[in-house]
């Protein structure tokens, strides 16, 4: 289509509304291609040129605001990530409870200990269908353990004996730590009584009395963020956190009373971050749909007011017919330098009418 029939920007915006249907119908096993017969048969709305211009100008303004909103929203995950990291760093360095110690006349009395000295560690059950016996039991895999939470939507089954269930049970307060995948990723089980077990790719860390399992989890996450935890990993391409390495994990232990205060404060701050993240996801979902909603409104004729003084659309349709006629008859060569397309079409129309009149005249025969 030529620009005097439809504005390029108007057409581009319209095709964006057809993006999904165009790509859904693409073809080609290697590089996908749009089917020409489908593309060229897309029906395009054709308001008057002046209205097209108003629509494009309005879309430019509105969609620019949408993009600006997206850019601002895209910064939020990074801000939240840094916020969470700063909270945990302040927690494990003692900065978070500095005011608490001063208020309660407490000294900074933290002691370095190895994880093996403050907890009991155990790897889970080996996955071996040929050797496994007993009844089917749901078990935790790496994929089920997230940072500070569990995803129990996709639990697999494994055969376990009564003795294995007793040895590999999961109780409230147990810290489950990934051995592979993302080594060190962990969460504290608070799901109450269950009939779950865990596979060999997971460590169960059962903290001793006077040790908060969440305190251990905060330290692991902080060291994972600053990459200090990597010195405990084995393997070159695929990293693992073996039981031997995890036992030697060094951690500073504050008094239990301060551990509890730290956990309370961290949970409060992280809960606030979770609330903001939930609002962010909801806002992002809305903004992601906003562009298509605005475009749809534009091409329903609801975005800008219509002007009765605009040339009606049927005149444009007539011009399209003449344009096809020009192309078909190869009359485009007759266009004079600088001659507007409308003038050319009108002149061609007159010429064709003249030709038709001549055809209808009776032929004079010479005697």
mmCIF file of C-alpha atoms in Angstrom:
data_model
loop_
_atom_site.group_PDB
_atom_site.id
_atom_site.type_symbol
_atom_site.label_atom_id
_atom_site.label_comp_id
_atom_site.label_asym_id
_atom_site.label_seq_id
_atom_site.Cartn_x
_atom_site.Cartn_y
_atom_site.Cartn_z
ATOM 1 C CA UNK A 1 0.000 0.000 0.000
ATOM 2 C CA UNK A 2 1.199 3.484 -0.774
ATOM 3 C CA UNK A 3 1.477 6.160 1.947
ATOM 4 C CA UNK A 4 -1.424 8.273 0.665
ATOM 5 C CA UNK A 5 -3.799 5.356 1.266
ATOM 6 C CA UNK A 6 -2.563 4.330 4.707
ATOM 7 C CA UNK A 7 0.115 5.745 6.958
ATOM 8 C CA UNK A 8 3.082 3.452 7.528
ATOM 9 C CA UNK A 9 3.083 3.969 11.318
ATOM 10 C CA UNK A 10 -0.632 3.202 11.442
ATOM 11 C CA UNK A 11 -0.063 -0.050 9.541
ATOM 12 C CA UNK A 12 2.885 -1.028 11.770
ATOM 13 C CA UNK A 13 0.794 -0.519 14.898
ATOM 14 C CA UNK A 14 -2.055 -2.545 13.411
ATOM 15 C CA UNK A 15 0.232 -5.462 12.482
ATOM 16 C CA UNK A 16 1.429 -5.561 16.099
ATOM 17 C CA UNK A 17 -2.101 -6.556 17.064
ATOM 18 C CA UNK A 18 -1.817 -9.500 14.658
ATOM 19 C CA UNK A 19 1.648 -10.584 15.810
ATOM 20 C CA UNK A 20 0.523 -13.747 17.608
ATOM 21 C CA UNK A 21 -1.784 -14.957 14.826
ATOM 22 C CA UNK A 22 0.835 -14.212 12.150
ATOM 23 C CA UNK A 23 3.546 -16.120 13.996
ATOM 24 C CA UNK A 24 1.216 -18.948 14.954
ATOM 25 C CA UNK A 25 0.612 -19.612 11.270
ATOM 26 C CA UNK A 26 4.269 -19.438 10.215
ATOM 27 C CA UNK A 27 5.922 -22.243 8.293
ATOM 28 C CA UNK A 28 9.390 -23.665 7.705
ATOM 29 C CA UNK A 29 11.381 -26.285 9.588
ATOM 30 C CA UNK A 30 14.595 -24.263 9.748
ATOM 31 C CA UNK A 31 13.933 -20.539 9.707
ATOM 32 C CA UNK A 32 10.179 -19.921 10.150
ATOM 33 C CA UNK A 33 8.445 -17.885 7.455
ATOM 34 C CA UNK A 34 5.089 -16.147 7.406
ATOM 35 C CA UNK A 35 2.666 -17.601 4.880
ATOM 36 C CA UNK A 36 2.297 -14.943 2.144
ATOM 37 C CA UNK A 37 -1.282 -15.923 1.320
ATOM 38 C CA UNK A 38 -2.247 -15.470 4.953
ATOM 39 C CA UNK A 39 -0.336 -12.211 5.393
ATOM 40 C CA UNK A 40 -1.683 -10.494 2.274
ATOM 41 C CA UNK A 41 -5.256 -11.450 3.158
ATOM 42 C CA UNK A 42 -5.237 -9.719 6.528
ATOM 43 C CA UNK A 43 -8.098 -7.238 6.636
ATOM 44 C CA UNK A 44 -6.854 -3.791 7.632
ATOM 45 C CA UNK A 45 -9.178 -1.130 9.077
ATOM 46 C CA UNK A 46 -9.055 2.023 6.981
ATOM 47 C CA UNK A 47 -10.185 5.188 8.770
ATOM 48 C CA UNK A 48 -9.645 8.587 7.125
ATOM 49 C CA UNK A 49 -6.025 9.699 6.859
ATOM 50 C CA UNK A 50 -6.512 12.491 9.387
ATOM 51 C CA UNK A 51 -7.935 10.008 11.878
ATOM 52 C CA UNK A 52 -5.039 7.631 11.198
ATOM 53 C CA UNK A 53 -2.684 10.480 12.048
ATOM 54 C CA UNK A 54 -4.514 11.217 15.308
ATOM 55 C CA UNK A 55 -4.486 7.523 16.236
ATOM 56 C CA UNK A 56 -0.739 7.227 15.592
ATOM 57 C CA UNK A 57 0.011 10.369 17.617
ATOM 58 C CA UNK A 58 -2.111 9.098 20.518
ATOM 59 C CA UNK A 59 -0.501 5.647 20.369
ATOM 60 C CA UNK A 60 2.972 7.183 20.319
ATOM 61 C CA UNK A 61 2.225 9.053 23.548
ATOM 62 C CA UNK A 62 0.431 6.240 25.381
ATOM 63 C CA UNK A 63 2.832 3.455 24.412
ATOM 64 C CA UNK A 64 5.818 5.637 25.331
ATOM 65 C CA UNK A 65 4.316 5.926 28.825
ATOM 66 C CA UNK A 66 3.818 2.147 28.933
ATOM 67 C CA UNK A 67 7.460 1.561 27.966
ATOM 68 C CA UNK A 68 8.604 4.029 30.626
ATOM 69 C CA UNK A 69 6.514 2.157 33.199
ATOM 70 C CA UNK A 70 8.047 -1.147 32.080
ATOM 71 C CA UNK A 71 11.551 0.271 32.451
ATOM 72 C CA UNK A 72 10.795 1.423 35.994
ATOM 73 C CA UNK A 73 9.233 -1.922 36.891
ATOM 74 C CA UNK A 74 12.191 -3.832 35.439
ATOM 75 C CA UNK A 75 14.443 -2.185 38.035
ATOM 76 C CA UNK A 76 12.449 -3.545 40.972
ATOM 77 C CA UNK A 77 13.759 -7.179 40.947
ATOM 78 C CA UNK A 78 17.346 -5.905 41.113
ATOM 79 C CA UNK A 79 16.485 -3.501 43.925
ATOM 80 C CA UNK A 80 14.756 -6.279 45.888
ATOM 81 C CA UNK A 81 17.672 -8.647 45.334
ATOM 82 C CA UNK A 82 20.148 -6.100 46.715
ATOM 83 C CA UNK A 83 17.793 -5.303 49.583
ATOM 84 C CA UNK A 84 17.536 -8.955 50.614
ATOM 85 C CA UNK A 85 21.290 -9.387 50.339
ATOM 86 C CA UNK A 86 21.919 -6.326 52.493
ATOM 87 C CA UNK A 87 19.482 -7.610 55.144
ATOM 88 C CA UNK A 88 21.236 -10.983 55.341
ATOM 89 C CA UNK A 89 24.693 -9.388 55.334
ATOM 90 C CA UNK A 90 23.686 -7.125 58.221
ATOM 91 C CA UNK A 91 22.241 -10.155 60.022
ATOM 92 C CA UNK A 92 25.302 -12.431 59.820
ATOM 93 C CA UNK A 93 27.802 -9.657 60.614
ATOM 94 C CA UNK A 94 25.957 -8.482 63.724
ATOM 95 C CA UNK A 95 25.097 -5.064 62.306
ATOM 96 C CA UNK A 96 21.368 -5.828 62.328
ATOM 97 C CA UNK A 97 21.255 -6.294 66.112
ATOM 98 C CA UNK A 98 23.843 -3.684 67.062
ATOM 99 C CA UNK A 99 21.148 -1.497 68.627
ATOM 100 C CA UNK A 100 19.626 -4.516 70.386
ATOM 101 C CA UNK A 101 22.952 -5.396 72.060
ATOM 102 C CA UNK A 102 23.426 -1.799 73.177
ATOM 103 C CA UNK A 103 19.906 -1.567 74.565
ATOM 104 C CA UNK A 104 20.251 -4.863 76.462
ATOM 105 C CA UNK A 105 23.872 -4.326 77.561
ATOM 106 C CA UNK A 106 25.052 -7.344 75.567
ATOM 107 C CA UNK A 107 28.585 -7.805 74.308
ATOM 108 C CA UNK A 108 29.413 -9.007 70.818
ATOM 109 C CA UNK A 109 29.936 -12.579 71.969
ATOM 110 C CA UNK A 110 29.925 -14.629 68.773
ATOM 111 C CA UNK A 111 31.934 -17.826 68.410
ATOM 112 C CA UNK A 112 33.201 -19.520 65.252
ATOM 113 C CA UNK A 113 32.132 -23.129 64.960
ATOM 114 C CA UNK A 114 32.097 -25.859 62.318
ATOM 115 C CA UNK A 115 28.699 -27.075 61.149
ATOM 116 C CA UNK A 116 29.519 -30.649 62.210
ATOM 117 C CA UNK A 117 29.904 -29.411 65.810
ATOM 118 C CA UNK A 118 26.485 -27.745 66.003
ATOM 119 C CA UNK A 119 24.314 -30.175 64.011
ATOM 120 C CA UNK A 120 23.805 -33.727 62.781
ATOM 121 C CA UNK A 121 24.166 -34.121 59.017
ATOM 122 C CA UNK A 122 22.895 -36.872 56.756
ATOM 123 C CA UNK A 123 22.500 -37.413 53.013
ATOM 124 C CA UNK A 124 19.262 -38.859 51.684
ATOM 125 C CA UNK A 125 18.342 -42.118 49.979
ATOM 126 C CA UNK A 126 20.131 -43.436 46.916
ATOM 127 C CA UNK A 127 17.876 -43.724 43.864
ATOM 128 C CA UNK A 128 18.249 -47.310 42.688
ATOM 129 C CA UNK A 129 15.070 -48.966 41.410
ATOM 130 C CA UNK A 130 16.728 -52.374 41.237
ATOM 131 C CA UNK A 131 17.686 -52.343 44.918
ATOM 132 C CA UNK A 132 14.984 -50.187 46.491
ATOM 133 C CA UNK A 133 12.341 -52.111 48.420
ATOM 134 C CA UNK A 134 9.314 -51.323 50.532
ATOM 135 C CA UNK A 135 6.340 -49.049 49.902
ATOM 136 C CA UNK A 136 6.070 -46.013 47.651
ATOM 137 C CA UNK A 137 6.978 -42.836 49.502
ATOM 138 C CA UNK A 138 7.027 -39.225 48.328
ATOM 139 C CA UNK A 139 10.507 -37.739 48.456
ATOM 140 C CA UNK A 140 12.182 -34.353 48.114
ATOM 141 C CA UNK A 141 14.553 -33.637 45.221
ATOM 142 C CA UNK A 142 16.789 -30.646 44.561
ATOM 143 C CA UNK A 143 14.055 -29.076 42.467
ATOM 144 C CA UNK A 144 11.696 -29.092 45.468
ATOM 145 C CA UNK A 145 14.085 -27.119 47.688
ATOM 146 C CA UNK A 146 14.140 -23.374 46.986
ATOM 147 C CA UNK A 147 15.792 -20.611 48.966
ATOM 148 C CA UNK A 148 13.895 -20.493 52.279
ATOM 149 C CA UNK A 149 10.872 -22.362 50.878
ATOM 150 C CA UNK A 150 9.695 -25.633 49.342
ATOM 151 C CA UNK A 151 7.855 -26.342 46.108
ATOM 152 C CA UNK A 152 5.830 -29.492 46.689
ATOM 153 C CA UNK A 153 3.843 -29.437 43.432
ATOM 154 C CA UNK A 154 5.876 -32.179 41.752
ATOM 155 C CA UNK A 155 6.912 -34.825 44.260
ATOM 156 C CA UNK A 156 8.255 -38.125 42.938
ATOM 157 C CA UNK A 157 7.902 -41.590 44.515
ATOM 158 C CA UNK A 158 10.552 -43.971 45.772
ATOM 159 C CA UNK A 159 10.284 -47.353 47.499
ATOM 160 C CA UNK A 160 11.432 -47.228 51.130
ATOM 161 C CA UNK A 161 11.436 -49.692 53.988
ATOM 162 C CA UNK A 162 10.161 -48.958 57.479
ATOM 163 C CA UNK A 163 13.732 -48.693 58.768
ATOM 164 C CA UNK A 164 14.666 -46.209 56.017
ATOM 165 C CA UNK A 165 11.633 -44.065 56.754
ATOM 166 C CA UNK A 166 12.702 -43.804 60.384
ATOM 167 C CA UNK A 167 16.278 -42.860 59.467
ATOM 168 C CA UNK A 168 15.358 -40.481 56.645
ATOM 169 C CA UNK A 169 12.345 -38.736 58.139
ATOM 170 C CA UNK A 170 11.802 -34.967 58.003
ATOM 171 C CA UNK A 171 10.792 -33.049 61.118
ATOM 172 C CA UNK A 172 9.945 -29.432 61.846
ATOM 173 C CA UNK A 173 13.181 -27.471 62.124
ATOM 174 C CA UNK A 174 15.161 -29.728 59.783
ATOM 175 C CA UNK A 175 17.285 -27.755 57.328
ATOM 176 C CA UNK A 176 17.344 -29.349 53.849
ATOM 177 C CA UNK A 177 20.412 -28.328 51.821
ATOM 178 C CA UNK A 178 21.019 -29.035 48.122
ATOM 179 C CA UNK A 179 24.131 -31.095 47.421
ATOM 180 C CA UNK A 180 24.024 -30.399 43.671
ATOM 181 C CA UNK A 181 22.111 -28.257 41.196
ATOM 182 C CA UNK A 182 22.588 -24.995 43.083
ATOM 183 C CA UNK A 183 24.779 -26.281 45.926
ATOM 184 C CA UNK A 184 23.909 -24.770 49.288
ATOM 185 C CA UNK A 185 20.357 -23.745 48.415
ATOM 186 C CA UNK A 186 18.328 -24.540 51.500
ATOM 187 C CA UNK A 187 15.091 -24.203 53.426
ATOM 188 C CA UNK A 188 13.861 -25.030 56.912
ATOM 189 C CA UNK A 189 11.005 -27.522 57.039
ATOM 190 C CA UNK A 190 7.985 -26.119 58.903
ATOM 191 C CA UNK A 191 5.290 -28.255 57.302
ATOM 192 C CA UNK A 192 4.551 -30.370 60.340
ATOM 193 C CA UNK A 193 4.142 -34.144 60.342
ATOM 194 C CA UNK A 194 4.503 -35.815 56.976
ATOM 195 C CA UNK A 195 5.312 -39.050 55.209
ATOM 196 C CA UNK A 196 8.174 -37.586 53.197
ATOM 197 C CA UNK A 197 11.766 -38.623 52.740
ATOM 198 C CA UNK A 198 14.632 -37.093 50.747
ATOM 199 C CA UNK A 199 17.066 -38.266 48.085
ATOM 200 C CA UNK A 200 20.858 -38.474 48.236
ATOM 201 C CA UNK A 201 21.253 -35.114 46.463
ATOM 202 C CA UNK A 202 19.979 -33.400 49.633
ATOM 203 C CA UNK A 203 21.585 -32.985 53.058
ATOM 204 C CA UNK A 204 19.420 -33.019 56.147
ATOM 205 C CA UNK A 205 20.933 -30.718 58.766
ATOM 206 C CA UNK A 206 19.387 -31.235 62.202
ATOM 207 C CA UNK A 207 20.595 -28.398 64.421
ATOM 208 C CA UNK A 208 21.590 -29.005 68.038
ATOM 209 C CA UNK A 209 19.896 -27.366 70.977
ATOM 210 C CA UNK A 210 20.505 -23.602 71.210
ATOM 211 C CA UNK A 211 21.113 -23.360 67.455
ATOM 212 C CA UNK A 212 18.467 -21.871 65.163
ATOM 213 C CA UNK A 213 18.298 -23.700 61.808
ATOM 214 C CA UNK A 214 17.243 -20.431 60.182
ATOM 215 C CA UNK A 215 20.456 -18.843 61.423
ATOM 216 C CA UNK A 216 22.394 -21.516 59.523
ATOM 217 C CA UNK A 217 20.226 -20.920 56.443
ATOM 218 C CA UNK A 218 20.876 -17.160 56.521
ATOM 219 C CA UNK A 219 24.620 -17.762 56.635
ATOM 220 C CA UNK A 220 24.495 -20.195 53.705
ATOM 221 C CA UNK A 221 22.485 -17.732 51.595
ATOM 222 C CA UNK A 222 24.769 -14.820 52.447
ATOM 223 C CA UNK A 223 27.864 -16.854 51.566
ATOM 224 C CA UNK A 224 26.205 -18.056 48.354
ATOM 225 C CA UNK A 225 25.497 -14.428 47.378
ATOM 226 C CA UNK A 226 29.060 -13.266 48.003
ATOM 227 C CA UNK A 227 30.458 -16.517 46.505
ATOM 228 C CA UNK A 228 32.285 -17.460 49.708
ATOM 229 C CA UNK A 229 30.409 -20.755 49.696
ATOM 230 C CA UNK A 230 32.150 -21.804 46.467
ATOM 231 C CA UNK A 231 35.348 -22.671 48.322
ATOM 232 C CA UNK A 232 33.470 -25.639 49.788
ATOM 233 C CA UNK A 233 32.380 -26.956 46.367
ATOM 234 C CA UNK A 234 33.954 -29.876 44.520
ATOM 235 C CA UNK A 235 33.890 -30.617 40.782
ATOM 236 C CA UNK A 236 35.000 -28.578 37.785
ATOM 237 C CA UNK A 237 31.986 -28.326 35.482
ATOM 238 C CA UNK A 238 29.238 -29.698 37.748
ATOM 239 C CA UNK A 239 29.590 -28.348 41.285
ATOM 240 C CA UNK A 240 28.740 -30.343 44.411
ATOM 241 C CA UNK A 241 28.593 -29.614 48.118
ATOM 242 C CA UNK A 242 29.575 -32.954 49.594
ATOM 243 C CA UNK A 243 28.820 -34.073 53.115
ATOM 244 C CA UNK A 244 32.525 -33.908 53.955
ATOM 245 C CA UNK A 245 32.730 -30.276 52.809
ATOM 246 C CA UNK A 246 29.474 -29.232 54.472
ATOM 247 C CA UNK A 247 30.648 -30.606 57.824
ATOM 248 C CA UNK A 248 33.620 -28.216 57.632
ATOM 249 C CA UNK A 249 31.449 -25.180 56.883
ATOM 250 C CA UNK A 250 32.493 -22.449 59.310
ATOM 251 C CA UNK A 251 29.861 -20.268 60.902
ATOM 252 C CA UNK A 252 29.731 -17.630 63.637
ATOM 253 C CA UNK A 253 27.254 -18.420 66.405
ATOM 254 C CA UNK A 254 25.688 -15.650 68.510
ATOM 255 C CA UNK A 255 23.901 -16.451 71.787
ATOM 256 C CA UNK A 256 20.487 -18.084 71.282
ATOM 257 C CA UNK A 257 18.639 -14.984 72.494
ATOM 258 C CA UNK A 258 20.339 -12.875 69.826
ATOM 259 C CA UNK A 259 19.745 -15.589 67.202
ATOM 260 C CA UNK A 260 16.028 -15.350 67.905
ATOM 261 C CA UNK A 261 16.105 -11.549 67.660
ATOM 262 C CA UNK A 262 17.964 -11.755 64.342
ATOM 263 C CA UNK A 263 15.499 -14.292 62.929
ATOM 264 C CA UNK A 264 12.532 -12.119 63.950
ATOM 265 C CA UNK A 265 14.018 -9.046 62.299
ATOM 266 C CA UNK A 266 15.109 -10.843 59.136
ATOM 267 C CA UNK A 267 11.689 -12.443 58.688
ATOM 268 C CA UNK A 268 10.039 -9.045 59.115
ATOM 269 C CA UNK A 269 12.278 -7.394 56.510
ATOM 270 C CA UNK A 270 12.106 -10.279 54.037
ATOM 271 C CA UNK A 271 8.335 -10.477 54.443
ATOM 272 C CA UNK A 272 8.127 -6.813 53.455
ATOM 273 C CA UNK A 273 10.248 -7.559 50.381
ATOM 274 C CA UNK A 274 7.925 -10.454 49.503
ATOM 275 C CA UNK A 275 4.908 -8.133 49.692
ATOM 276 C CA UNK A 276 6.578 -5.638 47.362
ATOM 277 C CA UNK A 277 7.534 -8.449 44.976
ATOM 278 C CA UNK A 278 3.939 -9.689 44.881
ATOM 279 C CA UNK A 279 2.699 -6.185 44.029
ATOM 280 C CA UNK A 280 5.439 -5.871 41.414
ATOM 281 C CA UNK A 281 4.392 -9.119 39.707
ATOM 282 C CA UNK A 282 0.768 -8.005 39.651
ATOM 283 C CA UNK A 283 1.716 -4.600 38.218
ATOM 284 C CA UNK A 284 4.017 -6.171 35.629
ATOM 285 C CA UNK A 285 1.287 -8.545 34.506
ATOM 286 C CA UNK A 286 -1.045 -5.568 34.059
ATOM 287 C CA UNK A 287 1.527 -3.455 32.188
ATOM 288 C CA UNK A 288 2.518 -6.357 29.921
ATOM 289 C CA UNK A 289 -1.101 -6.578 28.755
ATOM 290 C CA UNK A 290 -1.599 -2.820 28.558
ATOM 291 C CA UNK A 291 0.053 -2.285 25.161
ATOM 292 C CA UNK A 292 -2.176 -4.832 23.426
ATOM 293 C CA UNK A 293 -5.212 -3.426 25.228
ATOM 294 C CA UNK A 294 -4.433 0.095 23.985
ATOM 295 C CA UNK A 295 -3.797 -1.136 20.436
ATOM 296 C CA UNK A 296 -7.049 -3.103 20.417
ATOM 297 C CA UNK A 297 -8.942 -0.028 21.578
ATOM 298 C CA UNK A 298 -7.290 2.052 18.852
ATOM 299 C CA UNK A 299 -8.356 -0.279 16.058
ATOM 300 C CA UNK A 300 -11.895 -0.543 17.383
ATOM 301 C CA UNK A 301 -12.136 3.200 16.789
ATOM 302 C CA UNK A 302 -12.372 3.991 20.512
ATOM 303 C CA UNK A 303 -9.042 5.717 21.157
ATOM 304 C CA UNK A 304 -9.567 9.101 19.487
ATOM 305 C CA UNK A 305 -12.727 11.049 18.570
ATOM 306 C CA UNK A 306 -13.857 10.926 14.966
ATOM 307 C CA UNK A 307 -14.086 14.158 12.984
ATOM 308 C CA UNK A 308 -17.102 14.457 10.629
ATOM 309 C CA UNK A 309 -15.032 16.806 8.457
ATOM 310 C CA UNK A 310 -12.526 14.047 7.662
ATOM 311 C CA UNK A 311 -12.856 12.632 4.141
ATOM 312 C CA UNK A 312 -14.888 9.409 4.423
ATOM 313 C CA UNK A 313 -13.166 6.065 4.190
ATOM 314 C CA UNK A 314 -14.956 5.065 0.987
ATOM 315 C CA UNK A 315 -12.957 7.710 -0.885
ATOM 316 C CA UNK A 316 -9.794 5.950 0.192
ATOM 317 C CA UNK A 317 -11.239 2.669 -0.994
ATOM 318 C CA UNK A 318 -11.913 4.204 -4.393
ATOM 319 C CA UNK A 319 -8.297 5.323 -4.525
ATOM 320 C CA UNK A 320 -7.213 1.778 -3.775
ATOM 321 C CA UNK A 321 -9.270 0.521 -6.694
ATOM 322 C CA UNK A 322 -7.669 3.094 -8.987
ATOM 323 C CA UNK A 323 -4.224 2.188 -7.687
ATOM 324 C CA UNK A 324 -4.844 -1.445 -8.606
ATOM 325 C CA UNK A 325 -6.052 -0.295 -11.997
ATOM 326 C CA UNK A 326 -2.892 1.746 -12.524
ATOM 327 C CA UNK A 327 -0.709 -1.234 -11.684
ATOM 328 C CA UNK A 328 -2.716 -3.623 -13.821
ATOM 329 C CA UNK A 329 -2.678 -1.403 -16.907
ATOM 330 C CA UNK A 330 0.976 -0.456 -16.366
ATOM 331 C CA UNK A 331 -0.094 3.174 -16.583
ATOM 332 C CA UNK A 332 2.209 4.210 -13.748
ATOM 333 C CA UNK A 333 4.759 5.059 -16.426
ATOM 334 C CA UNK A 334 2.516 7.937 -17.452
ATOM 335 C CA UNK A 335 3.065 9.694 -14.159
ATOM 336 C CA UNK A 336 4.563 13.115 -14.660
ATOM 337 C CA UNK A 337 7.430 14.363 -12.525
ATOM 338 C CA UNK A 338 6.115 15.712 -9.240
ATOM 339 C CA UNK A 339 2.530 14.814 -10.080
ATOM 340 C CA UNK A 340 0.529 13.830 -6.958
ATOM 341 C CA UNK A 341 -0.891 10.320 -7.035
ATOM 342 C CA UNK A 342 -4.438 11.644 -6.751
ATOM 343 C CA UNK A 343 -3.956 13.777 -9.881
ATOM 344 C CA UNK A 344 -2.509 10.816 -11.770
ATOM 345 C CA UNK A 345 -5.433 8.599 -10.837
ATOM 346 C CA UNK A 346 -7.935 11.241 -11.820
ATOM 347 C CA UNK A 347 -6.191 11.797 -15.164
ATOM 348 C CA UNK A 348 -6.078 8.056 -15.844
ATOM 349 C CA UNK A 349 -9.761 7.819 -15.013
ATOM 350 C CA UNK A 350 -10.547 10.541 -17.554
ATOM 351 C CA UNK A 351 -8.344 8.860 -20.155
ATOM 352 C CA UNK A 352 -10.085 5.520 -19.659
ATOM 353 C CA UNK A 353 -13.505 7.136 -19.913
ATOM 354 C CA UNK A 354 -12.408 8.778 -23.161
ATOM 355 C CA UNK A 355 -11.192 5.434 -24.497
ATOM 356 C CA UNK A 356 -14.483 3.777 -23.547
ATOM 357 C CA UNK A 357 -16.479 6.502 -25.310
ATOM 358 C CA UNK A 358 -14.424 6.061 -28.453
ATOM 359 C CA UNK A 359 -15.102 2.343 -28.393
ATOM 360 C CA UNK A 360 -18.841 2.972 -28.310
ATOM 361 C CA UNK A 361 -18.822 5.292 -31.349
ATOM 362 C CA UNK A 362 -20.169 3.688 -34.543
ATOM 363 C CA UNK A 363 -17.510 2.774 -37.084
ATOM 364 C CA UNK A 364 -17.783 4.699 -40.360
ATOM 365 C CA UNK A 365 -17.366 2.447 -43.392
ATOM 366 C CA UNK A 366 -15.992 3.866 -46.648
ATOM 367 C CA UNK A 367 -17.890 3.027 -49.742
#
